[in-house]
PDB file of C-alpha atoms in Angstrom:
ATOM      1  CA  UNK B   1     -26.362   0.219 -16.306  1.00 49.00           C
ATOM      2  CA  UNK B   2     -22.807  -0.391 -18.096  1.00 46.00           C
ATOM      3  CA  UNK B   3     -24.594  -1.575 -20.941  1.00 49.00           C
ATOM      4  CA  UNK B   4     -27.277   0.985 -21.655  1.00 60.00           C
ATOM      5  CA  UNK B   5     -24.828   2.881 -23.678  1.00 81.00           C
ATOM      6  CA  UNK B   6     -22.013   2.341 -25.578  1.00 87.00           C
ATOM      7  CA  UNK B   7     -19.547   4.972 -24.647  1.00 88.00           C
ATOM      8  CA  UNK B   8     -20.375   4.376 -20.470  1.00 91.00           C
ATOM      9  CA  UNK B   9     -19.372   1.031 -21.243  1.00 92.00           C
ATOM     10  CA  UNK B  10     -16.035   1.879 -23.390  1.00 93.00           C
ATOM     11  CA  UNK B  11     -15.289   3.920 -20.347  1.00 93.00           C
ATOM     12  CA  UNK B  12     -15.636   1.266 -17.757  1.00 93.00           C
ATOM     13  CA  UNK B  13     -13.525  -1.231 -20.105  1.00 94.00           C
ATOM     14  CA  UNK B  14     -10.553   1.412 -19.808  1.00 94.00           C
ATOM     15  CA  UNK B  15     -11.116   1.642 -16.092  1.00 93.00           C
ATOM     16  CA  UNK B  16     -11.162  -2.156 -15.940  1.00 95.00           C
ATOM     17  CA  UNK B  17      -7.564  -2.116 -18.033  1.00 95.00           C
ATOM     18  CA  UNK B  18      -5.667   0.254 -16.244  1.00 93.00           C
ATOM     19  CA  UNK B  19      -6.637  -0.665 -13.069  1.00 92.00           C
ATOM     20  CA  UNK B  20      -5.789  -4.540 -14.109  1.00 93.00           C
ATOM     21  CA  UNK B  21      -2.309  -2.624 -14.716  1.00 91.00           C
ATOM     22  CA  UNK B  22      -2.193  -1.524 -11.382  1.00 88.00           C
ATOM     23  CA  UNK B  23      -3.304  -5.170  -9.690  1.00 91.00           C
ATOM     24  CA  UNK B  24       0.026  -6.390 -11.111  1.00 91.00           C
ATOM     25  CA  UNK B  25       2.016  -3.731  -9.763  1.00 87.00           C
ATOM     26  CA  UNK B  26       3.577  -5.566  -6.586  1.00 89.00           C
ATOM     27  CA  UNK B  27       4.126  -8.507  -9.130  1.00 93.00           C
ATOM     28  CA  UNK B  28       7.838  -7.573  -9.039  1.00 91.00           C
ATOM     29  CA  UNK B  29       8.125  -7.861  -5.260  1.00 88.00           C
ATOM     30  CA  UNK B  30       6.348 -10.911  -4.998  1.00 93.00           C
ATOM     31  CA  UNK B  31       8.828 -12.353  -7.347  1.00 93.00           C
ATOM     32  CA  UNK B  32      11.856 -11.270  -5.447  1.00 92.00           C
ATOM     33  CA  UNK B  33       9.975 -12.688  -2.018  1.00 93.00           C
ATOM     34  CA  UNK B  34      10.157 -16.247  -4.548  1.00 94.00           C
ATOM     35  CA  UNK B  35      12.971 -16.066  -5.298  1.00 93.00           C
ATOM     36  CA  UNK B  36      15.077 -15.154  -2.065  1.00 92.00           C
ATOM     37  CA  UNK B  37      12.123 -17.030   0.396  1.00 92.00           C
ATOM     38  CA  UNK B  38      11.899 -14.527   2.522  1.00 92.00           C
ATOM     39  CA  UNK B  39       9.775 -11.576   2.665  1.00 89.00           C
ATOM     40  CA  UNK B  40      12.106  -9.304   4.131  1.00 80.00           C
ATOM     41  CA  UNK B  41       9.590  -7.816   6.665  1.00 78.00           C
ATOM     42  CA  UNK B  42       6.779  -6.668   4.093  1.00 79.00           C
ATOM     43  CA  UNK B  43       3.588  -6.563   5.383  1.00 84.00           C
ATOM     44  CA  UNK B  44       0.285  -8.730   5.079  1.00 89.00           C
ATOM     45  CA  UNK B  45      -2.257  -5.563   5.790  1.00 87.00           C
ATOM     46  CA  UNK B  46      -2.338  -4.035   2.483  1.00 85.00           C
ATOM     47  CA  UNK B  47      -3.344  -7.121   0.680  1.00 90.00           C
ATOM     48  CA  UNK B  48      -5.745  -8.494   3.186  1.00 91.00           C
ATOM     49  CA  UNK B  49      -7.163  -4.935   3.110  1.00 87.00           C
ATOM     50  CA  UNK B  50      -7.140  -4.920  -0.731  1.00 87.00           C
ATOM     51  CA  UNK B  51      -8.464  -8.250  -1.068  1.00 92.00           C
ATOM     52  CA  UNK B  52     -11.218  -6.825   1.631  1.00 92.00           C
ATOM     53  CA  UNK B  53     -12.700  -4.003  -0.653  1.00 89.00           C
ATOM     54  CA  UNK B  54     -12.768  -6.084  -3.812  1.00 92.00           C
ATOM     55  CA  UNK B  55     -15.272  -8.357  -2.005  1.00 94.00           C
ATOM     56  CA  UNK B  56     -17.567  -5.213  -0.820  1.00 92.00           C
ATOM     57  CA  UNK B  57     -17.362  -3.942  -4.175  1.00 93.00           C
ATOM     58  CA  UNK B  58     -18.337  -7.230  -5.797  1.00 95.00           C
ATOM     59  CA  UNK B  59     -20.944  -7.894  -3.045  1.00 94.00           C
ATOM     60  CA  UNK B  60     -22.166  -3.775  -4.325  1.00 94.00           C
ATOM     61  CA  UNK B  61     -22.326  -4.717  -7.946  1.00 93.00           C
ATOM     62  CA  UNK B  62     -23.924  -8.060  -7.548  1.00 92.00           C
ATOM     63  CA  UNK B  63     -27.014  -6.324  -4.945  1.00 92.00           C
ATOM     64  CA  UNK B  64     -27.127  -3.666  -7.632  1.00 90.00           C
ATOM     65  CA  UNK B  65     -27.022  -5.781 -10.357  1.00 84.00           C
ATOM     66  CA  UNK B  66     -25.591  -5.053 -14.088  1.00 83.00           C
ATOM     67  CA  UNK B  67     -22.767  -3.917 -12.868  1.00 88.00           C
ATOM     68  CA  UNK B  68     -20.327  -6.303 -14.674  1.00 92.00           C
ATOM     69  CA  UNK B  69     -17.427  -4.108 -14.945  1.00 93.00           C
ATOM     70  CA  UNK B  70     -17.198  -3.902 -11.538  1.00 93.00           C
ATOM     71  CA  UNK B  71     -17.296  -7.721 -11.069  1.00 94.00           C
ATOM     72  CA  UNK B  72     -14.859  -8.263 -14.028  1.00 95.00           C
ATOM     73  CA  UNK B  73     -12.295  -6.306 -12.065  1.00 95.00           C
ATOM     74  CA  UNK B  74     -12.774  -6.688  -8.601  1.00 95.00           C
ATOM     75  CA  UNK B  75     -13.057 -10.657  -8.913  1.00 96.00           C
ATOM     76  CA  UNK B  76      -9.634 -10.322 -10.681  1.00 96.00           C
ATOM     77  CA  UNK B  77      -8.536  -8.402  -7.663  1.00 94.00           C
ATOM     78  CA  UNK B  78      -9.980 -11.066  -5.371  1.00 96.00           C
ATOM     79  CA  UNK B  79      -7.726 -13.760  -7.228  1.00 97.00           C
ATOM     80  CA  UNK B  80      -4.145 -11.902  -7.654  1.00 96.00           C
ATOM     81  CA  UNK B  81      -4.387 -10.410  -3.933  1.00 95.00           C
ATOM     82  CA  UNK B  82      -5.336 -14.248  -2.671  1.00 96.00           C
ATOM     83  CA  UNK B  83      -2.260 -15.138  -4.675  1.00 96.00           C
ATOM     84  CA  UNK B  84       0.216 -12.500  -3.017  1.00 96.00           C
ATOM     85  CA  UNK B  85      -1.334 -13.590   0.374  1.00 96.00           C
ATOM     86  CA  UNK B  86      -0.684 -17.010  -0.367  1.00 97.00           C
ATOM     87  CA  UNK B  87       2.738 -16.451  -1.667  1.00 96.00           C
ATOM     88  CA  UNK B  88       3.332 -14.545   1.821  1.00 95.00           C
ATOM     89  CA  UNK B  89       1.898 -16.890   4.322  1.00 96.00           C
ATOM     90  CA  UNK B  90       4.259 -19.088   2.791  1.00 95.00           C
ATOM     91  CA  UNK B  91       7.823 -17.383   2.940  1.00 94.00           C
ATOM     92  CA  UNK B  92       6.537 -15.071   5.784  1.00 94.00           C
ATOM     93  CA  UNK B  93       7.858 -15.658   9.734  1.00 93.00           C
ATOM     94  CA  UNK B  94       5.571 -17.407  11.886  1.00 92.00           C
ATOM     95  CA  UNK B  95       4.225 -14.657  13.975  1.00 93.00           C
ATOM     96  CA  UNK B  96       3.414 -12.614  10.538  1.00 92.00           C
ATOM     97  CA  UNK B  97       1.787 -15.775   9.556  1.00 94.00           C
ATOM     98  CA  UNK B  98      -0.301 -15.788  12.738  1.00 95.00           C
ATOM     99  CA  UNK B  99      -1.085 -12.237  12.206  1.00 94.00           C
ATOM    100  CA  UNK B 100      -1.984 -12.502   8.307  1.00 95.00           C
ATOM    101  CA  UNK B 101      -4.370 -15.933   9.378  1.00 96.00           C
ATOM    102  CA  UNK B 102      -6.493 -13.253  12.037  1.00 96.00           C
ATOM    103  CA  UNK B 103      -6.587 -10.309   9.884  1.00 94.00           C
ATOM    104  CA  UNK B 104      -8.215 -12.421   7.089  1.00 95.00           C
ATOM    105  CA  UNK B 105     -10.389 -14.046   9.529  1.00 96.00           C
ATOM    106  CA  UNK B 106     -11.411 -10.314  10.725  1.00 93.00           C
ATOM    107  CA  UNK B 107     -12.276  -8.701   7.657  1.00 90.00           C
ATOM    108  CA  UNK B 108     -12.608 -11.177   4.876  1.00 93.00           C
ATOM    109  CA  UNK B 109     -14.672 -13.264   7.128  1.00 95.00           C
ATOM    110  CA  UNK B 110     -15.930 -11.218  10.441  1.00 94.00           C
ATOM    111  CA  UNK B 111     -16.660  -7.962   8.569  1.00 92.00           C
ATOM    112  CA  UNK B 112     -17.799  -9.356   5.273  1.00 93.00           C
ATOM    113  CA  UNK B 113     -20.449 -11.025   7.191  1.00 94.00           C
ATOM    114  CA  UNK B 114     -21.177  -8.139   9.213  1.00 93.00           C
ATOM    115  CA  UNK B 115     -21.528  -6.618   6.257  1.00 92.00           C
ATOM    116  CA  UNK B 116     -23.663  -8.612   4.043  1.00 92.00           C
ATOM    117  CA  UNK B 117     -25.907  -9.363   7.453  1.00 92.00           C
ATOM    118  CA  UNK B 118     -26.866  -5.631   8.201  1.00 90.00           C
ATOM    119  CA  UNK B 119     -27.585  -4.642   4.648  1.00 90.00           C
ATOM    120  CA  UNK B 120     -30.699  -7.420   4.899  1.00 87.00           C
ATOM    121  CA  UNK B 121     -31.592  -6.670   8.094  1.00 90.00           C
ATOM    122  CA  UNK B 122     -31.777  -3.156   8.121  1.00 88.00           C
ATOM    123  CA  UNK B 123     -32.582  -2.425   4.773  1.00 85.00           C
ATOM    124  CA  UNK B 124     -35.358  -4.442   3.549  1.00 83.00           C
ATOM    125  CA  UNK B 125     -35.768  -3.498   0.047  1.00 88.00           C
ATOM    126  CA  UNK B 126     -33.649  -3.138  -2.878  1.00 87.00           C
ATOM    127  CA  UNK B 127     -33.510   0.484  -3.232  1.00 90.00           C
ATOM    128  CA  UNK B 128     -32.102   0.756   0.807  1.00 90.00           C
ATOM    129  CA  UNK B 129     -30.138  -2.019   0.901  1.00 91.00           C
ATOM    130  CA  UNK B 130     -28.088  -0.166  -2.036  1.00 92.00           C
ATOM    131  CA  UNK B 131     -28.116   3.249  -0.501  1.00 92.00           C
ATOM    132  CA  UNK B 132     -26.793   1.340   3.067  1.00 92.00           C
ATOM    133  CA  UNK B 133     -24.024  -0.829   1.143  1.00 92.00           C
ATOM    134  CA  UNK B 134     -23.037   1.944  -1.558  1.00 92.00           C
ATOM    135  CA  UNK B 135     -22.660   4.423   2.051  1.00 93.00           C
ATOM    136  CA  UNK B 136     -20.487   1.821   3.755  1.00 90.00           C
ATOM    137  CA  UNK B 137     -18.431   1.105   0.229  1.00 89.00           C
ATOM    138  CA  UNK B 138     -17.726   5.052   0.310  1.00 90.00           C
ATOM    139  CA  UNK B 139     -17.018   4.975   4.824  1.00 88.00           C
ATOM    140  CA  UNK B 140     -14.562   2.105   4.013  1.00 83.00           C
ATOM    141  CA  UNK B 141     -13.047   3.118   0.543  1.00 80.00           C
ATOM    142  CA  UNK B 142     -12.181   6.933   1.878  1.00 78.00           C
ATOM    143  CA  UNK B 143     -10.723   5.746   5.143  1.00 71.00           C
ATOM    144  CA  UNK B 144      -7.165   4.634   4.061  1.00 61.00           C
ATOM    145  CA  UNK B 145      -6.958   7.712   2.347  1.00 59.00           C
ATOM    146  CA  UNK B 146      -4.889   8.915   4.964  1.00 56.00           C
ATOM    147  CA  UNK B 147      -2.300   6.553   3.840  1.00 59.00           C
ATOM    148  CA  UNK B 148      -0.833   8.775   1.046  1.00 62.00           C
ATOM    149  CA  UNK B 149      -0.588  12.092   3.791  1.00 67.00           C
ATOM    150  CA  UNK B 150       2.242   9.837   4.948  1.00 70.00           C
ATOM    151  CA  UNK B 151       4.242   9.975   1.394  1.00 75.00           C
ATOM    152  CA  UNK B 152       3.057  13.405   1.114  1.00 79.00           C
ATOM    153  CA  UNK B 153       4.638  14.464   4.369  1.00 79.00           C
ATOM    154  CA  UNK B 154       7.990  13.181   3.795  1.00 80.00           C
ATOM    155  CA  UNK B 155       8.353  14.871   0.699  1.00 83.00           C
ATOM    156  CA  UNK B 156       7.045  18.375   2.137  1.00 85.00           C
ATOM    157  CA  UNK B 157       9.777  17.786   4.643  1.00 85.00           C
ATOM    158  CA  UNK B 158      12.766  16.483   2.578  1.00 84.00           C
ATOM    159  CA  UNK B 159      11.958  18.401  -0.339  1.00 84.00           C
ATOM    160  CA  UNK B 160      12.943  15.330  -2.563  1.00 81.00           C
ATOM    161  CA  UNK B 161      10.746  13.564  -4.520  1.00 80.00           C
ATOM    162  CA  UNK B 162      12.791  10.532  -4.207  1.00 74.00           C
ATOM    163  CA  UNK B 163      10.308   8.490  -2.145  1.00 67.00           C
ATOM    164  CA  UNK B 164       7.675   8.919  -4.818  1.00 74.00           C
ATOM    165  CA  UNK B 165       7.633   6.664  -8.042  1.00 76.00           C
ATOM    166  CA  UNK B 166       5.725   9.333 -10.285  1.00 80.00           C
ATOM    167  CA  UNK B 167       4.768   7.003 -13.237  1.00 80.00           C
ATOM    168  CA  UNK B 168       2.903   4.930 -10.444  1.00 78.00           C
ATOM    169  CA  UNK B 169       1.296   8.150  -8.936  1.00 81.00           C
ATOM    170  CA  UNK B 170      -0.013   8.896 -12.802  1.00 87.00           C
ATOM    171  CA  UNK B 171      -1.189   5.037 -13.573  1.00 85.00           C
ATOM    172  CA  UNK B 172      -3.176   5.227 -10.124  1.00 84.00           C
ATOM    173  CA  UNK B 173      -4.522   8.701 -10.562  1.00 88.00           C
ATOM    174  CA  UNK B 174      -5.724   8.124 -14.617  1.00 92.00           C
ATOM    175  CA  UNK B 175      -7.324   4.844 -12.972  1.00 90.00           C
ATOM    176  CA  UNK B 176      -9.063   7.243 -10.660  1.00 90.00           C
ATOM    177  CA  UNK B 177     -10.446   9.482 -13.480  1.00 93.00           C
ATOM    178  CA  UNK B 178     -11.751   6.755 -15.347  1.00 94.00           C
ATOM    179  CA  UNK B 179     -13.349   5.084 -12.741  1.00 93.00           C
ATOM    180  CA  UNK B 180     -14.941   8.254 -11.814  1.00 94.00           C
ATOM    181  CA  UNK B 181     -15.829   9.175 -14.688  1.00 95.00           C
ATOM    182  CA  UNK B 182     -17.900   5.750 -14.812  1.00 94.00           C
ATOM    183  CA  UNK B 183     -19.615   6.799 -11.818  1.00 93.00           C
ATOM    184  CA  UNK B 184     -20.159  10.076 -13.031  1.00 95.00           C
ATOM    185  CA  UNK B 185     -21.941   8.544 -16.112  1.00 93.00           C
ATOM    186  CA  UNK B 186     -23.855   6.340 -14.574  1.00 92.00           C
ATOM    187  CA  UNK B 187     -25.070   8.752 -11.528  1.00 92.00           C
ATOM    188  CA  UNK B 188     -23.834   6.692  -9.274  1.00 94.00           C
ATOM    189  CA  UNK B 189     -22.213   8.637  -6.373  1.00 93.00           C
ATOM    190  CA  UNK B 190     -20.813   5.417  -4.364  1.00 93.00           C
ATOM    191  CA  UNK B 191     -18.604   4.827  -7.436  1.00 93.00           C
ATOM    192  CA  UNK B 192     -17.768   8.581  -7.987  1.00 93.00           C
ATOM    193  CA  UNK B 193     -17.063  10.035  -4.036  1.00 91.00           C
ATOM    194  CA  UNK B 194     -13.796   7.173  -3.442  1.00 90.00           C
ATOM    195  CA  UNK B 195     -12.539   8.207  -6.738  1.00 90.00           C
ATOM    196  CA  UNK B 196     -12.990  12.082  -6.098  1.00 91.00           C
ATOM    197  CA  UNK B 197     -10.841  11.966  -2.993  1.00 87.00           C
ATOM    198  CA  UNK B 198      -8.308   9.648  -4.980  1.00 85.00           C
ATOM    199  CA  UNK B 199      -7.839  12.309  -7.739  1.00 89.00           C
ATOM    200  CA  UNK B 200      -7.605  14.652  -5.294  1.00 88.00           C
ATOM    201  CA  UNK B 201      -4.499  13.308  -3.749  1.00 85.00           C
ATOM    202  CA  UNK B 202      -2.816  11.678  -6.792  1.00 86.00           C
ATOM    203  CA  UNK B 203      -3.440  15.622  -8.188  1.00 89.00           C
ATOM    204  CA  UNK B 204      -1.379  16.754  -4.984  1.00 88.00           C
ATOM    205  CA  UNK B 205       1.798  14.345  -5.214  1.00 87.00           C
ATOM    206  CA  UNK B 206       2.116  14.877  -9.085  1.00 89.00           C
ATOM    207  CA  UNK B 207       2.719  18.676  -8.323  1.00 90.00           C
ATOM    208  CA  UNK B 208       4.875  17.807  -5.769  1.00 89.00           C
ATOM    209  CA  UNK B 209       6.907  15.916  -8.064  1.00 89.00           C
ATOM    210  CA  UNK B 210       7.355  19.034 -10.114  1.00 89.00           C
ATOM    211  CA  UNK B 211       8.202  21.321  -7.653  1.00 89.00           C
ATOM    212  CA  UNK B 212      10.554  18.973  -5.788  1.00 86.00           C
ATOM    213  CA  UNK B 213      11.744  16.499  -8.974  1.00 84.00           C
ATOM    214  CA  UNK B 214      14.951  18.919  -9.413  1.00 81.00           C
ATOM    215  CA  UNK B 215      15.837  18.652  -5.650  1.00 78.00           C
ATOM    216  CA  UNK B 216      19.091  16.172  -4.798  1.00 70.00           C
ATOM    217  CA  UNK B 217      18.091  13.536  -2.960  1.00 63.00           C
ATOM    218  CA  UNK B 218      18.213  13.434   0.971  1.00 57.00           C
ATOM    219  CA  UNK B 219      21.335  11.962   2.387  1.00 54.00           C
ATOM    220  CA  UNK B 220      21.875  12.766   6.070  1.00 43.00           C
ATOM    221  CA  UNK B 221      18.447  13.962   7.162  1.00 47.00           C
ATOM    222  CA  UNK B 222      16.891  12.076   9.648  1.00 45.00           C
ATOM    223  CA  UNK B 223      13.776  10.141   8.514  1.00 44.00           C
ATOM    224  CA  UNK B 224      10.185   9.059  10.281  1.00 44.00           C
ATOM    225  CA  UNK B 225      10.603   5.419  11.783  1.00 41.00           C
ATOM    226  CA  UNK B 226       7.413   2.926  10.402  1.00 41.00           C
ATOM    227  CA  UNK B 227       7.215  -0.642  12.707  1.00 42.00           C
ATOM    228  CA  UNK B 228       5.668  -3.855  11.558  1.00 40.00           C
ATOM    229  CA  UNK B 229       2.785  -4.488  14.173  1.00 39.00           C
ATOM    230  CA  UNK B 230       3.939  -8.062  13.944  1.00 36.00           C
ATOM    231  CA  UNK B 231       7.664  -7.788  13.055  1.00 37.00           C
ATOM    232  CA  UNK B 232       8.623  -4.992  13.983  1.00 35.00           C
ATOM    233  CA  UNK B 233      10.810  -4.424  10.953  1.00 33.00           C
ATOM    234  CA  UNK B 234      10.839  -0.941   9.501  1.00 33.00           C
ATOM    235  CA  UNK B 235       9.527  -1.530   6.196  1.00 38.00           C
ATOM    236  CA  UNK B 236       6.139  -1.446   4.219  1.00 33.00           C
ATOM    237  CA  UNK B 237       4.148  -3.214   1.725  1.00 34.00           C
ATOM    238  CA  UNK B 238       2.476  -2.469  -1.670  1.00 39.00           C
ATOM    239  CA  UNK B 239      -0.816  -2.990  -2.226  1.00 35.00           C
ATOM    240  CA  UNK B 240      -3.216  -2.093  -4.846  1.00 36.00           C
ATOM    241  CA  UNK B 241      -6.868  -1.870  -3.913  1.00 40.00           C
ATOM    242  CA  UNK B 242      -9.726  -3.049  -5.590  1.00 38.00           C
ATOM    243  CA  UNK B 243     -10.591  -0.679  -7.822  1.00 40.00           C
ATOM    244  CA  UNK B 244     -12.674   2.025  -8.112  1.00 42.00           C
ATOM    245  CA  UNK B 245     -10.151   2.637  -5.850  1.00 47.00           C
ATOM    246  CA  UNK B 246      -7.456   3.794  -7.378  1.00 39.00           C
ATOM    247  CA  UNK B 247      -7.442   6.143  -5.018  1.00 36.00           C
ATOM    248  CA  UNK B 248      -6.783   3.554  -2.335  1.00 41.00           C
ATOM    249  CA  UNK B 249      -4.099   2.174  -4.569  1.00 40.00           C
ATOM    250  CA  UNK B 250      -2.129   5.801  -4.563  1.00 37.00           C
ATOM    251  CA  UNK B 251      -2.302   5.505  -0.914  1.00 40.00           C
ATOM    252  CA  UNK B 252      -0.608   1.716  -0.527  1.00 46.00           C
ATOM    253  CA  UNK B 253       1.470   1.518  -3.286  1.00 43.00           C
ATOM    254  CA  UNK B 254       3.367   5.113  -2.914  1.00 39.00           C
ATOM    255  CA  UNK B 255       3.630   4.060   0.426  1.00 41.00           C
ATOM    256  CA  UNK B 256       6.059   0.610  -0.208  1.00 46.00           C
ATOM    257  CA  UNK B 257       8.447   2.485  -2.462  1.00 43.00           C
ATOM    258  CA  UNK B 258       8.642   5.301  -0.072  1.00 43.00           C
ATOM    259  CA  UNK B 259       9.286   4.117   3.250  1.00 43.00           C
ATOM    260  CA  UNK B 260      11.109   1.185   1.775  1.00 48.00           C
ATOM    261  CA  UNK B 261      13.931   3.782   0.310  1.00 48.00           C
ATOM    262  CA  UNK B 262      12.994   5.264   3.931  1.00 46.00           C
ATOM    263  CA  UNK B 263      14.146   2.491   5.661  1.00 46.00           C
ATOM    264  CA  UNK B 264      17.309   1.589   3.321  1.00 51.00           C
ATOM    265  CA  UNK B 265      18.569   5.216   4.231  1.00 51.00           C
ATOM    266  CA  UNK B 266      17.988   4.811   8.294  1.00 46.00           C
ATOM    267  CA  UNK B 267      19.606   0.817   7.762  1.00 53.00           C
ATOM    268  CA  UNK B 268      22.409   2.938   5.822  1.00 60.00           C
ATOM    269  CA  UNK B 269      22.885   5.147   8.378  1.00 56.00           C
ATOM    270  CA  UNK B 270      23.153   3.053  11.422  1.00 55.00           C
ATOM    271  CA  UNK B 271      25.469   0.662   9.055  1.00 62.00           C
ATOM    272  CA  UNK B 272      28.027   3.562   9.221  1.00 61.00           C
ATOM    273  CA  UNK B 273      27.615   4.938  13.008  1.00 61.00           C
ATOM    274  CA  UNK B 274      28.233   1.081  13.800  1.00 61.00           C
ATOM    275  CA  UNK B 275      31.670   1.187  11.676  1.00 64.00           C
ATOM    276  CA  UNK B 276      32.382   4.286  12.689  1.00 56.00           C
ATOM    277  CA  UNK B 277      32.022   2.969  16.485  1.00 59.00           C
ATOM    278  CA  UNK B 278      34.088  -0.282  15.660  1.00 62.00           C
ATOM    279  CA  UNK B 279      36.887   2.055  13.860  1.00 62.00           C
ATOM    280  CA  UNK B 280      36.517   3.887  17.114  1.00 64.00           C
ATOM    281  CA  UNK B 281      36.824   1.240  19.300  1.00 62.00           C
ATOM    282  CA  UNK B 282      40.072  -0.854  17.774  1.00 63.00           C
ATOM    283  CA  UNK B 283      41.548   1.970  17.683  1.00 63.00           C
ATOM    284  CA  UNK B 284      41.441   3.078  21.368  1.00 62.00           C
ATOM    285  CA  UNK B 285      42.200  -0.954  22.102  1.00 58.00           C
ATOM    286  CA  UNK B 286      45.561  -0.544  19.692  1.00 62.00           C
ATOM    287  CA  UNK B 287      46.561   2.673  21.568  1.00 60.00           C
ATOM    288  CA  UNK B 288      46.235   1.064  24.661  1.00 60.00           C
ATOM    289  CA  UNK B 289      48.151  -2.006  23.908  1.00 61.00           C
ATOM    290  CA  UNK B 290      50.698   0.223  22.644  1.00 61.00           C
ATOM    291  CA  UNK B 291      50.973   2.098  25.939  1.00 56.00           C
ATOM    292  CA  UNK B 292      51.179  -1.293  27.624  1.00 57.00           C
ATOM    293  CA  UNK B 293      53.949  -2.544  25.509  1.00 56.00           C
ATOM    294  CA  UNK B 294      55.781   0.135  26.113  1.00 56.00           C
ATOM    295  CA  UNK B 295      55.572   0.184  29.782  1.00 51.00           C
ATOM    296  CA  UNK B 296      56.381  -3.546  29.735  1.00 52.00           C
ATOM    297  CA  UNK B 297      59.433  -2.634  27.854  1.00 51.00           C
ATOM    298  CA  UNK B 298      60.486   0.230  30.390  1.00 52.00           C
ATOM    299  CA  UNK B 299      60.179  -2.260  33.616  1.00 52.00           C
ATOM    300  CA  UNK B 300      62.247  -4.973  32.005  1.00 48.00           C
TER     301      UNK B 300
END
């Protein structure tokens, strides 16, 4: 386990420290949501999601056992996500409130359980019931890695780099390495497989950011709408996931900054088409009181 040798554990410690790092990335946001009440149509998903896999993972390392550096971390996750949650229930509208309350209800309650309830029934000793959690750790961890495609494709298409914070795209990438490194170290391949697919992708939007960080940023083009399933509001949330997952954290987190800018640029642009229309539209009603002064002038 961690502690059967010295540099396995020095690794997991640096894991545990970067990826604390990236649990206080949305700290920022959450401030500004405190301090203007409001939060601005950000959504709950990423944190009840991120809050989600930092119970699997501790539920892994406790039916595993040893495994404190995964504990350490993911309980910390557990605590700061049920803080932003909190902190948005609170300033968030009514029917995002509703929405948060049933998400957590479905996965940190409904699929927890599910969870925790097949691994005893269908696997009845400890060498299965790892094998069956450590398999649905890996299903669960890989399948929001579709999440950072959605960065990636915007910046294929704009050729800017502008939607992508790079030194966030590094700090979730190294977290990746180390994390599978720890894996790697201790042969376990439910640890290393998440992490794999993380580095893989936090690999692809660091060359992207070289071969696009020169570009001028997009102005006019036209750019892909997200909506809130509750709000409706074009706008999306950080999150930073549990974490041997800082793959999962590339996909959230790169995915706030982007389609927030994203959705500053369309607000932008329909800001201006609407003066443009009102600059349109006094002056047509000044041209025709004009013409109807005038004729009032030529009949008296």
């Amino acid at each position: 386990m961690a502690n059967d040798a010295p540099y396995v554990f020095a690794v997991g410690i640096l894991g545990n420290l970067v990826s604390f790092c990236c649990f206080l990335a949305p700290v920022p946001t959450f401030y500004r949501v405190c301090k203007k009440k409001t939060t601005e149509g950000f959504q709950s998903l990423p944190y009840v999601a991120a809050l989600f896999t930092s119970m699997l993972w501790i539920f892994y390392a406790y039916i595993k056992t040893g495994e404190i550096l995964l504990i350490t971390i993911n309980a910390f996750g557990c605590f700061i996500e049920t803080v932003y949650l909190v902190i948005y229930i609170t300033y968030c509208p009514k029917k995002a409130r509703y929405f948060t309350f049933k998400m957590i209800f479905l996965f940190n309650v409904g699929v927890i359980f599910l969870v925790v309830l097949l691994t005893h029934v269908l696997a009845k000793e400890r060498t299965a019931r790892i094998e069956l959690l450590g398999w649905i750790c890996v299903v669960l961890s890989t399948s929001v890695f579709a999440a950072p495609l959605s960065i990636i494709k915007v910046v294929i298409r704009t050729k800017s780099v502008e939607f992508m914070p790079i030194t966030l795209s590094l700090l979730l990438t190294v977290s990746a390495i180390m994390w599978m490194a720890y894996g790697i170290l201790l042969r376990d391949i439910y640890v290393t497989l998440p992490n794999f697919v993380g580095i893989t992708f936090g690999t692809i939007q660091i060359v992207l950011y070289f071969i696009y960080r020169k570009n001028k940023p997009v102005k006019d083009q036209k750019l892909p709408e997200h909506k809130d399933n509750v709000t409706n509001e074009e706008n999306a949330n950080t999150a930073v996931r549990s974490v041997n997952q800082g793959a999962n954290a590339v996909a959230f987190v790169d995915i706030e900054f982007g389609e927030k800018k994203e959705v500053k640029k369309v607000e932008e642009a329909e800001k201006k088409q609407d003066q443009v229309g009102n600059s349109r539209d006094r002056t047509e009603h000044n041209k025709t009181r004009e013409a109807s002064t005038q004729l009032q002038h030529r009949d008296g």
